[in-house]
PDB file of C-alpha atoms in Angstrom:
ATOM      1  CA  GLN A   1       1.159   7.471  36.222  1.00  0.00           C
ATOM      2  CA  VAL A   2       4.787   8.779  37.733  1.00  0.00           C
ATOM      3  CA  GLN A   3       5.457  10.993  40.243  1.00  0.00           C
ATOM      4  CA  LEU A   4       9.003  11.256  41.761  1.00  0.00           C
ATOM      5  CA  VAL A   5       9.407  13.471  44.932  1.00  0.00           C
ATOM      6  CA  GLU A   6      12.834  14.805  46.126  1.00  0.00           C
ATOM      7  CA  SER A   7      13.530  15.751  49.380  1.00  0.00           C
ATOM      8  CA  GLY A   8      16.150  16.730  51.783  1.00  0.00           C
ATOM      9  CA  GLY A   9      17.009  20.238  50.424  1.00  0.00           C
ATOM     10  CA  GLY A  10      17.671  22.979  53.136  1.00  0.00           C
ATOM     11  CA  SER A  11      19.901  25.769  54.236  1.00  0.00           C
ATOM     12  CA  VAL A  12      23.529  24.839  54.836  1.00  0.00           C
ATOM     13  CA  GLN A  13      26.981  27.090  55.387  1.00  0.00           C
ATOM     14  CA  ALA A  14      29.457  27.302  53.662  1.00  0.00           C
ATOM     15  CA  GLY A  15      31.591  23.695  53.491  1.00  0.00           C
ATOM     16  CA  GLY A  16      28.470  21.912  54.744  1.00  0.00           C
ATOM     17  CA  SER A  17      26.408  18.760  53.109  1.00  0.00           C
ATOM     18  CA  LEU A  18      23.192  17.954  52.173  1.00  0.00           C
ATOM     19  CA  ARG A  19      21.707  15.089  51.241  1.00  0.00           C
ATOM     20  CA  LEU A  20      18.757  14.174  48.466  1.00  0.00           C
ATOM     21  CA  SER A  21      16.609  11.520  48.011  1.00  0.00           C
ATOM     22  CA  CYS A  22      13.887  11.164  45.201  1.00  0.00           C
ATOM     23  CA  VAL A  23      11.448   8.463  45.241  1.00  0.00           C
ATOM     24  CA  GLY A  24       9.575   7.148  42.702  1.00  0.00           C
ATOM     25  CA  ALA A  25       5.647   5.914  41.705  1.00  0.00           C
ATOM     26  CA  GLY A  26       4.451   4.730  39.383  1.00  0.00           C
ATOM     27  CA  VAL A  27       8.251   3.664  37.627  1.00  0.00           C
ATOM     28  CA  THR A  28      10.769   0.983  38.004  1.00  0.00           C
ATOM     29  CA  PHE A  29      14.490   3.466  38.183  1.00  0.00           C
ATOM     30  CA  SER A  30      16.923   0.758  36.954  1.00  0.00           C
ATOM     31  CA  LYS A  31      14.490   0.164  33.530  1.00  0.00           C
ATOM     32  CA  TYR A  32      15.536   4.648  32.569  1.00  0.00           C
ATOM     33  CA  SER A  33      18.650   7.075  33.556  1.00  0.00           C
ATOM     34  CA  MET A  34      18.367   9.269  36.469  1.00  0.00           C
ATOM     35  CA  ALA A  35      19.008  12.179  36.830  1.00  0.00           C
ATOM     36  CA  TRP A  36      19.725  15.286  38.837  1.00  0.00           C
ATOM     37  CA  PHE A  37      18.938  18.915  37.594  1.00  0.00           C
ATOM     38  CA  ARG A  38      18.997  22.080  39.111  1.00  0.00           C
ATOM     39  CA  GLN A  39      18.253  26.208  38.625  1.00  0.00           C
ATOM     40  CA  ALA A  40      19.370  29.170  39.985  1.00  0.00           C
ATOM     41  CA  PRO A  41      16.857  32.152  40.303  1.00  0.00           C
ATOM     42  CA  GLY A  42      17.540  34.113  36.076  1.00  0.00           C
ATOM     43  CA  LYS A  43      19.938  30.804  34.649  1.00  0.00           C
ATOM     44  CA  GLU A  44      18.714  28.152  33.169  1.00  0.00           C
ATOM     45  CA  ARG A  45      17.754  24.542  34.931  1.00  0.00           C
ATOM     46  CA  GLU A  46      21.669  22.914  34.056  1.00  0.00           C
ATOM     47  CA  GLY A  47      22.373  18.657  34.957  1.00  0.00           C
ATOM     48  CA  VAL A  48      24.321  18.090  37.964  1.00  0.00           C
ATOM     49  CA  ALA A  49      24.762  14.036  37.487  1.00  0.00           C
ATOM     50  CA  VAL A  50      23.204  10.840  35.851  1.00  0.00           C
ATOM     51  CA  ILE A  51      22.919   7.912  36.713  1.00  0.00           C
ATOM     52  CA  ASP A  52      22.385   5.273  32.885  1.00  0.00           C
ATOM     53  CA  THR A  53      21.077   1.902  33.657  1.00  0.00           C
ATOM     54  CA  ASP A  54      24.139   0.352  32.257  1.00  0.00           C
ATOM     55  CA  GLY A  55      25.182   2.111  36.332  1.00  0.00           C
ATOM     56  CA  SER A  56      27.481   4.368  34.387  1.00  0.00           C
ATOM     57  CA  THR A  57      26.762   7.830  36.441  1.00  0.00           C
ATOM     58  CA  THR A  58      28.254  11.542  35.173  1.00  0.00           C
ATOM     59  CA  TYR A  59      28.869  14.756  36.898  1.00  0.00           C
ATOM     60  CA  ALA A  60      28.546  18.346  35.786  1.00  0.00           C
ATOM     61  CA  ASP A  61      32.780  19.755  35.839  1.00  0.00           C
ATOM     62  CA  SER A  62      31.482  21.423  38.405  1.00  0.00           C
ATOM     63  CA  VAL A  63      30.433  19.218  41.127  1.00  0.00           C
ATOM     64  CA  LYS A  64      32.761  16.882  40.059  1.00  0.00           C
ATOM     65  CA  GLY A  65      34.418  15.608  43.202  1.00  0.00           C
ATOM     66  CA  ARG A  66      31.834  16.933  45.138  1.00  0.00           C
ATOM     67  CA  PHE A  67      28.544  15.178  44.443  1.00  0.00           C
ATOM     68  CA  THR A  68      27.946  11.632  44.202  1.00  0.00           C
ATOM     69  CA  ILE A  69      24.476  10.267  42.608  1.00  0.00           C
ATOM     70  CA  SER A  70      23.587   6.716  43.630  1.00  0.00           C
ATOM     71  CA  GLN A  71      20.906   4.129  43.441  1.00  0.00           C
ATOM     72  CA  ASP A  72      19.241   2.475  46.394  1.00  0.00           C
ATOM     73  CA  ASN A  73      20.086  -1.286  45.765  1.00  0.00           C
ATOM     74  CA  ALA A  74      16.082  -2.094  45.077  1.00  0.00           C
ATOM     75  CA  LYS A  75      16.287   0.524  42.681  1.00  0.00           C
ATOM     76  CA  ILE A  76      13.039   3.594  44.315  1.00  0.00           C
ATOM     77  CA  THR A  77      14.956   5.219  45.357  1.00  0.00           C
ATOM     78  CA  LEU A  78      17.559   7.938  43.700  1.00  0.00           C
ATOM     79  CA  SER A  79      19.725  10.263  46.071  1.00  0.00           C
ATOM     80  CA  LEU A  80      22.550  13.063  45.567  1.00  0.00           C
ATOM     81  CA  ILE A  81      25.336  13.319  48.463  1.00  0.00           C
ATOM     82  CA  MET A  82      26.382  17.074  47.917  1.00  0.00           C
ATOM     83  CA  ASN A  83      29.661  17.140  50.148  1.00  0.00           C
ATOM     84  CA  SER A  84      31.653  20.694  50.277  1.00  0.00           C
ATOM     85  CA  LEU A  85      28.670  22.857  49.480  1.00  0.00           C
ATOM     86  CA  LYS A  86      29.343  26.607  48.089  1.00  0.00           C
ATOM     87  CA  PRO A  87      27.504  29.444  47.365  1.00  0.00           C
ATOM     88  CA  GLU A  88      27.363  28.808  43.822  1.00  0.00           C
ATOM     89  CA  ASP A  89      25.032  25.609  44.445  1.00  0.00           C
ATOM     90  CA  THR A  90      21.865  27.324  45.830  1.00  0.00           C
ATOM     91  CA  ALA A  91      19.354  26.372  43.376  1.00  0.00           C
ATOM     92  CA  MET A  92      16.318  24.497  43.305  1.00  0.00           C
ATOM     93  CA  TYR A  93      17.278  20.292  42.201  1.00  0.00           C
ATOM     94  CA  TYR A  94      15.160  18.277  40.456  1.00  0.00           C
ATOM     95  CA  CYS A  95      14.695  14.890  40.056  1.00  0.00           C
ATOM     96  CA  ALA A  96      14.135  13.472  36.416  1.00  0.00           C
ATOM     97  CA  ALA A  97      13.621   9.927  34.767  1.00  0.00           C
ATOM     98  CA  GLY A  98      14.371   9.608  31.461  1.00  0.00           C
ATOM     99  CA  SER A  99      16.028   7.862  28.381  1.00  0.00           C
ATOM    100  CA  ARG A 100      19.411   9.207  26.726  1.00  0.00           C
ATOM    101  CA  VAL A 101      22.441   7.045  26.127  1.00  0.00           C
ATOM    102  CA  PRO A 102      24.222   5.609  28.711  1.00  0.00           C
ATOM    103  CA  GLY A 103      27.281   7.203  29.061  1.00  0.00           C
ATOM    104  CA  ASN A 104      26.526  10.685  27.454  1.00  0.00           C
ATOM    105  CA  PRO A 105      28.611  13.408  28.688  1.00  0.00           C
ATOM    106  CA  ILE A 106      25.597  16.623  28.209  1.00  0.00           C
ATOM    107  CA  MET A 107      23.084  15.488  29.849  1.00  0.00           C
ATOM    108  CA  MET A 108      19.721  17.283  28.487  1.00  0.00           C
ATOM    109  CA  GLU A 109      16.170  18.061  29.319  1.00  0.00           C
ATOM    110  CA  VAL A 110      14.855  16.705  26.557  1.00  0.00           C
ATOM    111  CA  ASP A 111      16.344  13.312  27.185  1.00  0.00           C
ATOM    112  CA  PHE A 112      14.285  13.271  30.809  1.00  0.00           C
ATOM    113  CA  ALA A 113      10.097  13.320  30.549  1.00  0.00           C
ATOM    114  CA  TYR A 114       9.256  12.599  33.761  1.00  0.00           C
ATOM    115  CA  TRP A 115       9.836  14.860  36.830  1.00  0.00           C
ATOM    116  CA  GLY A 116      10.073  15.833  40.543  1.00  0.00           C
ATOM    117  CA  GLN A 117       8.652  19.562  42.458  1.00  0.00           C
ATOM    118  CA  GLY A 118      12.121  20.097  43.130  1.00  0.00           C
ATOM    119  CA  THR A 119      13.249  21.534  45.927  1.00  0.00           C
ATOM    120  CA  GLN A 120      15.808  24.153  47.693  1.00  0.00           C
ATOM    121  CA  VAL A 121      19.270  24.597  48.394  1.00  0.00           C
ATOM    122  CA  THR A 122      20.185  27.304  50.008  1.00  0.00           C
ATOM    123  CA  VAL A 123      23.991  27.842  50.757  1.00  0.00           C
ATOM    124  CA  SER A 124      24.996  30.511  52.764  1.00  0.00           C
ATOM    125  CA  SER A 125      29.075  31.970  52.932  1.00  0.00           C
TER     126      SER A 125
END
């Protein structure tokens, strides 16, 4: 059974930084595209960043240059380093694993079969 568990969320002021982590069980990260999605209150869930099986990364335009997605060498932890946080980054952040065409600039929920429970990020102005 695949399990994904996120951690690292919290409350920060605008301009601050956070590092989110996702640990998996029953899944080998290197065999999947791994992603971070987020959902703000009253809004649809949106893709934030993806790292594909070929190592390529994709970012939402709103986070380019501020967020960095990575996997550790053992491919058992997915991270999202978030710098220069803005109030509009406030959301529940979800880790996801799935299969998709590497490098596809469009991040679609339907491509990801496995999801974590989420970790809350709150950025105050």
